[in-house]
């Protein structure tokens, strides 16, 4: 690439230290697509003849086929995917291959390739998230009316249904898809034609190149175009937050499968045993999901650290953007797939869920609401219910079996009507609340839109 300037070959250790072909080979389809669009624009400027363009396109397609078939020999001495493809093209077709790099730099070339790659992978990840949402909806529909406790501070709070709980994760995943879509929109800008940093005196039709590659527009500042890695940082943030959501879901499932909770059974196909304890059935998919979230967060920190102190424009530090990017995309993609499969196969132990939700203390807030409806100010009603709960705990008498009139005259015999799970759920009809009818409507809405 630079033999005219240097008198010595690059040291072998430097080649090993600086190569990226061991991982950036996966950009090959995008690199070839960008090169074909670039060559077509060269024809329009009479930099290539039609025959030369045909030879370039044919040669690149043959190289693509060879890589697809695992028949291509990548060379570390050529550093990266861009030079490996260009060198092989020139070897195969001769002089036209040497003309391909006219009016572009590896700086705008790699920026183009990574944007195309991110765009394609965003579409794959969004689809995988939709599949997971559908799996959650499948389970939410089956258990739409199965009552279980919801928690704050990991202490029982109020009754909800399994369907309502799982729909909370459907909501989170929808926001994840929205962030991916926003990122896709911002990254879908073509930097090709920005050159090393200041464009080129050979002015190719950047808009035509962008249109061929499916970009919405072209970049408007050549320096920013080659230095920008915001889109990678943004994508890694979206991936990290999706991982956080999956980690939270995993924690719920881990707790629910424990003997102490006993709400959930995971399929044998998605759990593991112990090398020592024959009785064990471990929720490894959930635990690995939880663990991999740290890896996703680390990749985000790595890219932010790599770019935080870089002066404009391109610096070789930016080569460090790819391994975290590739790893996060691979990690989240597999995590989504295995969780989708696991969730579709999981079964709730409805009798255990109901038994836990039948704790009358879960309806203490409903009792305070009942007092409010009798004209008692909420703060006073809260205090009266607190006294009733304290008496229940100290006496060992379930709250729904206490003679509440001994606590305060505000309690009439009608107060006992509060202690009915179905009535309590049915009363929660506000949008977003967990009445069974609300849950079923939400499930149908999600099924229609996901």
Short mmCIF file of C-alpha atoms in Angstrom, two decimals:
data_model
loop_
_atom_site.label_atom_id
_atom_site.label_comp_id
_atom_site.label_asym_id
_atom_site.label_seq_id
_atom_site.Cartn_x
_atom_site.Cartn_y
_atom_site.Cartn_z
CA UNK A 1 0.00 0.00 0.00
CA UNK A 2 2.76 2.41 0.91
CA UNK A 3 5.88 0.83 -0.57
CA UNK A 4 6.86 4.03 -2.39
CA UNK A 5 7.45 5.88 0.87
CA UNK A 6 9.16 3.19 2.95
CA UNK A 7 12.53 1.54 2.44
CA UNK A 8 11.97 -1.37 4.83
CA UNK A 9 9.28 -4.01 5.10
CA UNK A 10 6.90 -3.72 8.03
CA UNK A 11 8.24 -5.74 10.95
CA UNK A 12 6.49 -9.06 11.55
CA UNK A 13 5.54 -8.12 15.10
CA UNK A 14 4.05 -4.85 13.86
CA UNK A 15 2.03 -6.82 11.32
CA UNK A 16 0.76 -9.12 14.05
CA UNK A 17 0.03 -6.18 16.31
CA UNK A 18 -1.77 -4.13 13.66
CA UNK A 19 -3.68 -6.71 11.65
CA UNK A 20 -7.47 -6.78 11.78
CA UNK A 21 -8.21 -9.37 9.11
CA UNK A 22 -8.64 -12.02 11.82
CA UNK A 23 -11.91 -10.36 12.76
CA UNK A 24 -12.88 -7.71 10.18
CA UNK A 25 -13.14 -10.36 7.46
CA UNK A 26 -16.85 -10.45 8.28
CA UNK A 27 -17.24 -7.06 6.58
CA UNK A 28 -16.50 -8.64 3.20
CA UNK A 29 -20.00 -8.47 1.72
CA UNK A 30 -20.33 -4.83 2.65
CA UNK A 31 -16.84 -4.03 1.39
CA UNK A 32 -17.64 -5.64 -1.95
CA UNK A 33 -20.98 -3.85 -2.24
CA UNK A 34 -19.29 -0.53 -1.52
CA UNK A 35 -16.54 -1.22 -4.05
CA UNK A 36 -19.02 -2.05 -6.80
CA UNK A 37 -20.98 1.15 -6.16
CA UNK A 38 -17.73 3.13 -6.09
CA UNK A 39 -16.55 1.57 -9.36
CA UNK A 40 -19.88 2.32 -11.04
CA UNK A 41 -19.45 5.98 -10.11
CA UNK A 42 -15.95 5.88 -11.60
CA UNK A 43 -17.46 4.79 -14.92
CA UNK A 44 -19.66 7.89 -14.90
CA UNK A 45 -16.51 10.02 -14.57
CA UNK A 46 -14.73 8.10 -17.34
CA UNK A 47 -12.18 6.79 -14.86
CA UNK A 48 -13.14 3.25 -15.82
CA UNK A 49 -14.45 1.84 -19.08
CA UNK A 50 -17.55 -0.32 -19.11
CA UNK A 51 -15.32 -3.31 -19.80
CA UNK A 52 -13.11 -2.52 -16.82
CA UNK A 53 -16.15 -2.08 -14.59
CA UNK A 54 -17.54 -5.43 -15.76
CA UNK A 55 -14.22 -7.08 -14.95
CA UNK A 56 -14.15 -5.45 -11.49
CA UNK A 57 -17.72 -6.43 -10.67
CA UNK A 58 -17.24 -9.99 -11.91
CA UNK A 59 -13.98 -10.33 -10.02
CA UNK A 60 -15.49 -9.01 -6.79
CA UNK A 61 -18.47 -11.35 -7.07
CA UNK A 62 -16.15 -14.30 -7.59
CA UNK A 63 -14.15 -13.28 -4.52
CA UNK A 64 -17.39 -12.99 -2.56
CA UNK A 65 -18.39 -16.48 -3.63
CA UNK A 66 -15.00 -17.84 -2.61
CA UNK A 67 -15.29 -16.26 0.85
CA UNK A 68 -18.85 -17.60 1.16
CA UNK A 69 -17.51 -21.07 0.37
CA UNK A 70 -14.56 -20.68 2.78
CA UNK A 71 -12.11 -20.97 -0.13
CA UNK A 72 -10.44 -17.56 0.24
CA UNK A 73 -7.01 -17.24 1.81
CA UNK A 74 -6.79 -14.19 4.02
CA UNK A 75 -3.29 -12.76 4.46
CA UNK A 76 -2.19 -11.06 7.67
CA UNK A 77 0.44 -9.12 5.74
CA UNK A 78 -2.38 -7.24 3.97
CA UNK A 79 -3.77 -6.13 7.37
CA UNK A 80 -7.48 -5.94 6.74
CA UNK A 81 -10.43 -7.06 4.65
CA UNK A 82 -10.18 -4.04 2.34
CA UNK A 83 -6.63 -4.73 1.18
CA UNK A 84 -7.13 -8.50 1.07
CA UNK A 85 -9.99 -8.08 -1.37
CA UNK A 86 -8.33 -5.35 -3.43
CA UNK A 87 -5.04 -7.24 -3.72
CA UNK A 88 -6.79 -10.43 -4.78
CA UNK A 89 -8.91 -8.54 -7.29
CA UNK A 90 -5.82 -7.00 -8.87
CA UNK A 91 -4.15 -10.39 -8.93
CA UNK A 92 -7.13 -11.85 -10.77
CA UNK A 93 -8.01 -9.10 -13.26
CA UNK A 94 -4.86 -7.00 -13.50
CA UNK A 95 -4.77 -3.24 -14.12
CA UNK A 96 -8.50 -2.49 -13.63
CA UNK A 97 -8.18 -3.77 -10.05
CA UNK A 98 -5.46 -1.22 -9.35
CA UNK A 99 -7.80 1.58 -10.45
CA UNK A 100 -10.54 0.69 -7.96
CA UNK A 101 -9.15 2.74 -5.08
CA UNK A 102 -9.18 6.00 -7.06
CA UNK A 103 -10.91 8.80 -5.11
CA UNK A 104 -11.34 6.88 -1.89
CA UNK A 105 -9.34 6.06 1.24
CA UNK A 106 -9.48 3.15 3.62
CA UNK A 107 -10.78 5.75 6.07
CA UNK A 108 -14.05 6.38 4.25
CA UNK A 109 -14.11 2.77 3.04
CA UNK A 110 -14.13 1.28 6.55
CA UNK A 111 -16.60 3.90 7.75
CA UNK A 112 -18.91 2.84 4.94
CA UNK A 113 -18.44 -0.87 5.57
CA UNK A 114 -19.14 -0.63 9.29
CA UNK A 115 -22.26 1.47 8.72
CA UNK A 116 -23.58 -1.08 6.24
CA UNK A 117 -22.73 -3.88 8.64
CA UNK A 118 -24.41 -2.17 11.61
CA UNK A 119 -27.50 -1.47 9.52
CA UNK A 120 -27.88 -5.11 8.53
CA UNK A 121 -27.25 -6.37 12.05
CA UNK A 122 -29.74 -3.93 13.55
CA UNK A 123 -32.39 -5.46 11.29
CA UNK A 124 -31.43 -8.96 12.47
CA UNK A 125 -31.46 -7.96 16.13
CA UNK A 126 -34.82 -6.20 15.82
CA UNK A 127 -36.27 -9.36 14.29
CA UNK A 128 -34.80 -11.49 17.10
CA UNK A 129 -36.30 -9.14 19.70
CA UNK A 130 -39.70 -9.49 18.01
CA UNK A 131 -39.40 -13.28 18.25
CA UNK A 132 -38.69 -13.00 21.97
CA UNK A 133 -41.66 -10.68 22.39
CA UNK A 134 -43.88 -13.25 20.67
CA UNK A 135 -42.62 -15.95 23.01
CA UNK A 136 -43.44 -13.78 26.02
CA UNK A 137 -46.87 -13.05 24.56
CA UNK A 138 -47.47 -16.77 24.08
CA UNK A 139 -46.80 -17.39 27.77
CA UNK A 140 -48.64 -14.23 28.83
CA UNK A 141 -51.73 -15.40 26.95
CA UNK A 142 -51.61 -18.87 28.49
CA UNK A 143 -51.25 -17.43 31.99
CA UNK A 144 -53.19 -14.20 31.54
CA UNK A 145 -55.39 -14.93 34.57
CA UNK A 146 -52.82 -16.72 36.74
CA UNK A 147 -52.46 -14.61 39.88
CA UNK A 148 -49.08 -14.21 41.58
CA UNK A 149 -47.52 -11.66 43.93
CA UNK A 150 -45.65 -8.66 42.55
CA UNK A 151 -42.73 -7.38 44.59
CA UNK A 152 -41.03 -4.21 45.68
CA UNK A 153 -37.71 -4.49 47.56
CA UNK A 154 -38.12 -8.24 46.85
CA UNK A 155 -40.95 -8.23 49.41
CA UNK A 156 -44.50 -9.14 48.46
CA UNK A 157 -46.41 -6.06 47.43
CA UNK A 158 -49.70 -6.52 45.58
CA UNK A 159 -51.32 -9.19 43.39
CA UNK A 160 -50.93 -9.12 39.61
CA UNK A 161 -51.12 -11.83 36.99
CA UNK A 162 -48.36 -13.71 35.22
CA UNK A 163 -49.63 -12.18 31.99
CA UNK A 164 -49.24 -8.66 33.33
CA UNK A 165 -45.74 -9.39 34.64
CA UNK A 166 -44.52 -10.81 31.34
CA UNK A 167 -46.04 -7.92 29.41
CA UNK A 168 -43.73 -5.59 31.34
CA UNK A 169 -40.81 -7.21 29.52
CA UNK A 170 -42.61 -6.95 26.19
CA UNK A 171 -42.75 -3.20 26.84
CA UNK A 172 -39.03 -3.04 27.65
CA UNK A 173 -38.13 -4.96 24.51
CA UNK A 174 -40.26 -2.63 22.41
CA UNK A 175 -38.21 0.29 23.68
CA UNK A 176 -35.09 -1.66 22.75
CA UNK A 177 -36.38 -2.02 19.20
CA UNK A 178 -37.16 1.70 19.14
CA UNK A 179 -33.60 2.55 20.16
CA UNK A 180 -32.25 0.27 17.44
CA UNK A 181 -34.52 1.94 14.89
CA UNK A 182 -33.35 5.39 15.99
CA UNK A 183 -29.73 4.29 15.73
CA UNK A 184 -30.37 2.83 12.28
CA UNK A 185 -31.81 6.11 11.09
CA UNK A 186 -28.84 8.13 12.33
CA UNK A 187 -26.20 5.77 10.94
CA UNK A 188 -27.79 5.44 7.49
CA UNK A 189 -25.62 8.21 6.06
CA UNK A 190 -22.95 7.50 3.45
CA UNK A 191 -19.39 8.64 4.23
CA UNK A 192 -18.00 7.24 0.98
CA UNK A 193 -16.34 10.04 -0.98
CA UNK A 194 -14.93 11.72 2.12
CA UNK A 195 -11.51 10.28 1.34
CA UNK A 196 -8.85 10.25 4.01
CA UNK A 197 -10.26 13.43 5.57
CA UNK A 198 -10.70 16.10 2.89
CA UNK A 199 -12.56 14.43 0.06
CA UNK A 200 -10.88 14.21 -3.33
CA UNK A 201 -10.16 16.40 -6.31
CA UNK A 202 -11.88 13.65 -8.32
CA UNK A 203 -15.49 14.32 -7.54
CA UNK A 204 -17.57 11.18 -7.93
CA UNK A 205 -21.35 11.26 -7.62
CA UNK A 206 -21.71 10.60 -3.90
CA UNK A 207 -25.49 10.72 -4.02
CA UNK A 208 -25.63 8.02 -6.67
CA UNK A 209 -23.27 5.83 -4.64
CA UNK A 210 -25.34 6.40 -1.49
CA UNK A 211 -28.57 5.52 -3.30
CA UNK A 212 -27.11 2.27 -4.65
CA UNK A 213 -26.02 1.27 -1.15
CA UNK A 214 -29.38 2.13 0.40
CA UNK A 215 -28.23 5.15 2.39
CA UNK A 216 -30.74 7.92 3.02
CA UNK A 217 -28.23 10.74 2.50
CA UNK A 218 -24.54 11.59 2.32
CA UNK A 219 -22.37 13.01 5.06
CA UNK A 220 -21.82 16.77 4.89
CA UNK A 221 -18.44 17.09 6.60
CA UNK A 222 -15.57 14.93 5.40
CA UNK A 223 -13.64 15.18 8.67
CA UNK A 224 -16.56 14.10 10.81
CA UNK A 225 -17.44 11.36 8.34
CA UNK A 226 -14.17 9.47 8.74
CA UNK A 227 -13.75 10.16 12.48
CA UNK A 228 -17.32 9.44 13.57
CA UNK A 229 -17.99 6.29 15.57
CA UNK A 230 -21.04 7.62 17.40
CA UNK A 231 -23.22 5.11 15.62
CA UNK A 232 -21.20 2.22 17.01
CA UNK A 233 -21.31 3.64 20.53
CA UNK A 234 -25.04 4.22 20.18
CA UNK A 235 -25.62 0.71 18.90
CA UNK A 236 -23.57 -0.78 21.73
CA UNK A 237 -25.61 1.25 24.20
CA UNK A 238 -28.87 -0.05 22.73
CA UNK A 239 -27.48 -3.59 22.84
CA UNK A 240 -26.27 -3.11 26.43
CA UNK A 241 -29.63 -1.87 27.64
CA UNK A 242 -31.39 -4.75 25.92
CA UNK A 243 -28.96 -7.04 27.73
CA UNK A 244 -29.85 -5.34 31.02
CA UNK A 245 -33.53 -6.03 30.35
CA UNK A 246 -32.79 -9.68 29.60
CA UNK A 247 -30.73 -9.85 32.79
CA UNK A 248 -33.65 -8.53 34.83
CA UNK A 249 -35.96 -11.07 33.23
CA UNK A 250 -33.42 -13.78 34.01
CA UNK A 251 -33.33 -12.76 37.65
CA UNK A 252 -37.12 -13.05 37.89
CA UNK A 253 -37.03 -16.49 36.30
CA UNK A 254 -34.19 -17.64 38.56
CA UNK A 255 -36.12 -16.58 41.65
CA UNK A 256 -39.36 -18.14 40.41
CA UNK A 257 -37.69 -21.51 39.76
CA UNK A 258 -36.19 -21.72 43.25
CA UNK A 259 -37.78 -24.01 45.83
CA UNK A 260 -38.49 -20.97 47.98
CA UNK A 261 -40.73 -19.47 45.29
CA UNK A 262 -41.72 -22.53 43.27
CA UNK A 263 -43.67 -20.53 40.69
CA UNK A 264 -42.00 -21.77 37.52
CA UNK A 265 -40.65 -24.87 35.84
CA UNK A 266 -38.09 -24.59 33.04
CA UNK A 267 -37.76 -27.35 30.48
CA UNK A 268 -35.08 -29.97 31.03
CA UNK A 269 -33.78 -28.94 27.60
CA UNK A 270 -32.94 -25.47 28.91
CA UNK A 271 -31.48 -26.37 32.31
CA UNK A 272 -28.45 -28.29 33.53
CA UNK A 273 -27.59 -30.61 36.38
CA UNK A 274 -24.75 -30.87 38.87
CA UNK A 275 -21.63 -33.02 38.59
CA UNK A 276 -22.01 -33.81 42.31
CA UNK A 277 -25.59 -33.20 43.47
CA UNK A 278 -27.97 -35.46 41.55
CA UNK A 279 -31.09 -33.54 42.55
CA UNK A 280 -30.05 -30.22 41.02
CA UNK A 281 -31.81 -28.53 38.09
CA UNK A 282 -30.02 -25.28 37.39
CA UNK A 283 -31.33 -22.31 35.34
CA UNK A 284 -28.03 -21.92 33.48
CA UNK A 285 -29.49 -20.07 30.49
CA UNK A 286 -30.75 -17.38 32.84
CA UNK A 287 -27.49 -17.22 34.75
CA UNK A 288 -25.35 -17.01 31.62
CA UNK A 289 -27.68 -14.33 30.26
CA UNK A 290 -27.19 -12.37 33.44
CA UNK A 291 -23.43 -12.83 33.22
CA UNK A 292 -23.13 -11.86 29.56
CA UNK A 293 -24.74 -8.52 30.32
CA UNK A 294 -21.49 -7.47 31.99
CA UNK A 295 -19.68 -8.34 28.79
CA UNK A 296 -22.04 -6.13 26.78
CA UNK A 297 -21.53 -3.24 29.19
CA UNK A 298 -17.77 -3.74 29.00
CA UNK A 299 -17.83 -3.52 25.21
CA UNK A 300 -19.71 -0.22 25.43
CA UNK A 301 -17.16 1.18 27.86
CA UNK A 302 -14.34 -0.03 25.59
CA UNK A 303 -15.57 1.90 22.54
CA UNK A 304 -16.31 5.05 24.55
CA UNK A 305 -12.83 4.88 26.05
CA UNK A 306 -11.24 4.36 22.62
CA UNK A 307 -12.82 7.48 21.11
CA UNK A 308 -12.91 9.84 24.09
CA UNK A 309 -9.53 11.47 23.51
CA UNK A 310 -9.04 11.25 19.76
CA UNK A 311 -8.25 14.41 17.81
CA UNK A 312 -9.78 14.75 14.36
CA UNK A 313 -9.69 12.92 12.11
CA UNK A 314 -8.85 9.24 11.70
CA UNK A 315 -6.57 7.57 14.24
CA UNK A 316 -5.57 3.92 14.30
CA UNK A 317 -7.19 3.60 17.73
CA UNK A 318 -10.45 3.37 15.79
CA UNK A 319 -9.47 -0.12 14.68
CA UNK A 320 -10.48 -1.11 18.22
CA UNK A 321 -14.11 -0.39 17.40
CA UNK A 322 -14.73 -3.69 15.62
CA UNK A 323 -14.07 -6.45 18.12
CA UNK A 324 -16.42 -4.98 20.76
CA UNK A 325 -19.01 -4.34 18.04
CA UNK A 326 -18.83 -7.84 16.58
CA UNK A 327 -18.80 -9.47 20.01
CA UNK A 328 -21.82 -7.54 21.29
CA UNK A 329 -23.87 -8.28 18.19
CA UNK A 330 -23.00 -11.99 18.33
CA UNK A 331 -23.62 -12.16 22.08
CA UNK A 332 -27.00 -10.45 22.03
CA UNK A 333 -28.16 -12.36 18.97
CA UNK A 334 -27.47 -15.75 20.57
CA UNK A 335 -28.85 -14.61 23.93
CA UNK A 336 -32.13 -13.53 22.34
CA UNK A 337 -32.44 -16.80 20.43
CA UNK A 338 -31.84 -19.10 23.39
CA UNK A 339 -34.12 -17.10 25.68
CA UNK A 340 -36.89 -17.19 23.08
CA UNK A 341 -36.66 -20.97 22.93
CA UNK A 342 -36.52 -21.33 26.72
CA UNK A 343 -39.49 -19.04 27.39
CA UNK A 344 -41.73 -20.82 24.88
CA UNK A 345 -41.13 -24.06 26.78
CA UNK A 346 -41.50 -22.80 30.37
CA UNK A 347 -44.52 -23.69 32.49
CA UNK A 348 -45.88 -21.91 35.55
CA UNK A 349 -46.99 -23.80 38.66
CA UNK A 350 -50.31 -22.06 38.94
CA UNK A 351 -51.29 -23.54 42.30
CA UNK A 352 -48.07 -22.23 43.89
CA UNK A 353 -48.56 -18.82 42.33
CA UNK A 354 -52.10 -18.63 43.67
CA UNK A 355 -51.08 -19.81 47.14
CA UNK A 356 -48.47 -17.06 47.37
CA UNK A 357 -50.89 -14.45 46.04
CA UNK A 358 -53.53 -15.49 48.57
CA UNK A 359 -51.60 -13.86 51.41
CA UNK A 360 -54.16 -11.31 52.65
CA UNK A 361 -51.38 -8.81 53.37
CA UNK A 362 -51.15 -8.27 49.60
CA UNK A 363 -54.54 -6.56 49.83
CA UNK A 364 -53.57 -4.15 52.61
CA UNK A 365 -53.48 -1.26 50.14
CA UNK A 366 -56.95 -2.25 48.91
CA UNK A 367 -58.12 -2.05 52.52
CA UNK A 368 -56.73 1.48 52.76
CA UNK A 369 -58.52 2.34 49.50
CA UNK A 370 -61.74 0.98 51.00
CA UNK A 371 -61.34 3.30 53.98
CA UNK A 372 -60.74 6.24 51.64
CA UNK A 373 -64.01 5.43 49.90
CA UNK A 374 -65.67 5.68 53.32
CA UNK A 375 -64.41 9.23 53.62
CA UNK A 376 -61.22 8.63 55.60
CA UNK A 377 -58.21 10.75 54.47
CA UNK A 378 -55.59 8.51 52.90
CA UNK A 379 -52.83 9.23 55.43
CA UNK A 380 -55.18 8.31 58.28
CA UNK A 381 -56.42 5.26 56.36
CA UNK A 382 -52.78 4.20 55.83
CA UNK A 383 -52.18 4.47 59.59
CA UNK A 384 -55.30 2.45 60.43
CA UNK A 385 -54.31 -0.34 58.05
CA UNK A 386 -50.77 -0.26 59.45
CA UNK A 387 -52.20 -0.85 62.92
CA UNK A 388 -54.26 -3.75 61.60
CA UNK A 389 -51.20 -5.28 59.94
CA UNK A 390 -49.17 -4.88 63.15
CA UNK A 391 -51.93 -6.66 65.10
CA UNK A 392 -52.07 -9.41 62.48
CA UNK A 393 -48.31 -9.99 62.69
CA UNK A 394 -48.10 -9.86 66.50
CA UNK A 395 -51.12 -12.10 67.05
CA UNK A 396 -50.38 -14.50 64.20
CA UNK A 397 -53.89 -13.92 62.89
CA UNK A 398 -54.26 -13.51 59.13
CA UNK A 399 -55.32 -9.98 58.23
CA UNK A 400 -58.56 -11.15 56.64
CA UNK A 401 -59.52 -12.99 59.87
CA UNK A 402 -58.99 -10.08 62.26
CA UNK A 403 -61.93 -8.35 63.91
CA UNK A 404 -61.04 -5.02 62.34
CA UNK A 405 -63.63 -3.15 64.39
CA UNK A 406 -61.36 -3.60 67.42
CA UNK A 407 -58.75 -1.50 65.60
CA UNK A 408 -61.03 1.42 64.80
CA UNK A 409 -64.73 2.10 64.40
CA UNK A 410 -64.12 3.16 60.80
CA UNK A 411 -63.96 -0.53 59.95
CA UNK A 412 -67.41 -1.94 59.34
CA UNK A 413 -68.24 -5.56 58.47
CA UNK A 414 -68.20 -4.58 54.78
CA UNK A 415 -64.42 -4.17 55.01
CA UNK A 416 -64.07 -7.96 54.73
CA UNK A 417 -65.25 -7.74 51.11
CA UNK A 418 -61.81 -6.37 50.24
CA UNK A 419 -60.17 -9.76 50.75
CA UNK A 420 -61.07 -11.32 47.43
CA UNK A 421 -58.36 -11.66 44.79
CA UNK A 422 -60.66 -11.70 41.80
CA UNK A 423 -62.53 -8.62 43.01
CA UNK A 424 -59.26 -6.84 43.74
CA UNK A 425 -57.91 -7.52 40.26
CA UNK A 426 -61.19 -6.72 38.53
CA UNK A 427 -61.21 -3.29 40.18
CA UNK A 428 -57.90 -2.36 38.55
CA UNK A 429 -59.33 -1.14 35.26
CA UNK A 430 -57.28 2.00 34.63
CA UNK A 431 -55.03 1.85 31.54
CA UNK A 432 -51.87 -0.02 32.47
CA UNK A 433 -53.41 -1.71 35.51
CA UNK A 434 -53.51 -5.52 35.85
CA UNK A 435 -57.19 -6.41 35.60
CA UNK A 436 -57.50 -9.64 33.69
CA UNK A 437 -59.54 -7.91 30.98
CA UNK A 438 -56.87 -5.25 30.62
CA UNK A 439 -54.19 -7.91 30.33
CA UNK A 440 -56.09 -9.80 27.66
CA UNK A 441 -56.68 -6.62 25.66
CA UNK A 442 -53.00 -5.73 25.87
CA UNK A 443 -52.01 -9.20 24.70
CA UNK A 444 -54.26 -8.86 21.66
CA UNK A 445 -52.89 -5.39 20.91
CA UNK A 446 -49.32 -6.64 21.11
CA UNK A 447 -50.08 -9.71 19.00
CA UNK A 448 -51.48 -7.44 16.28
CA UNK A 449 -48.47 -5.12 16.28
CA UNK A 450 -45.47 -7.37 16.93
#
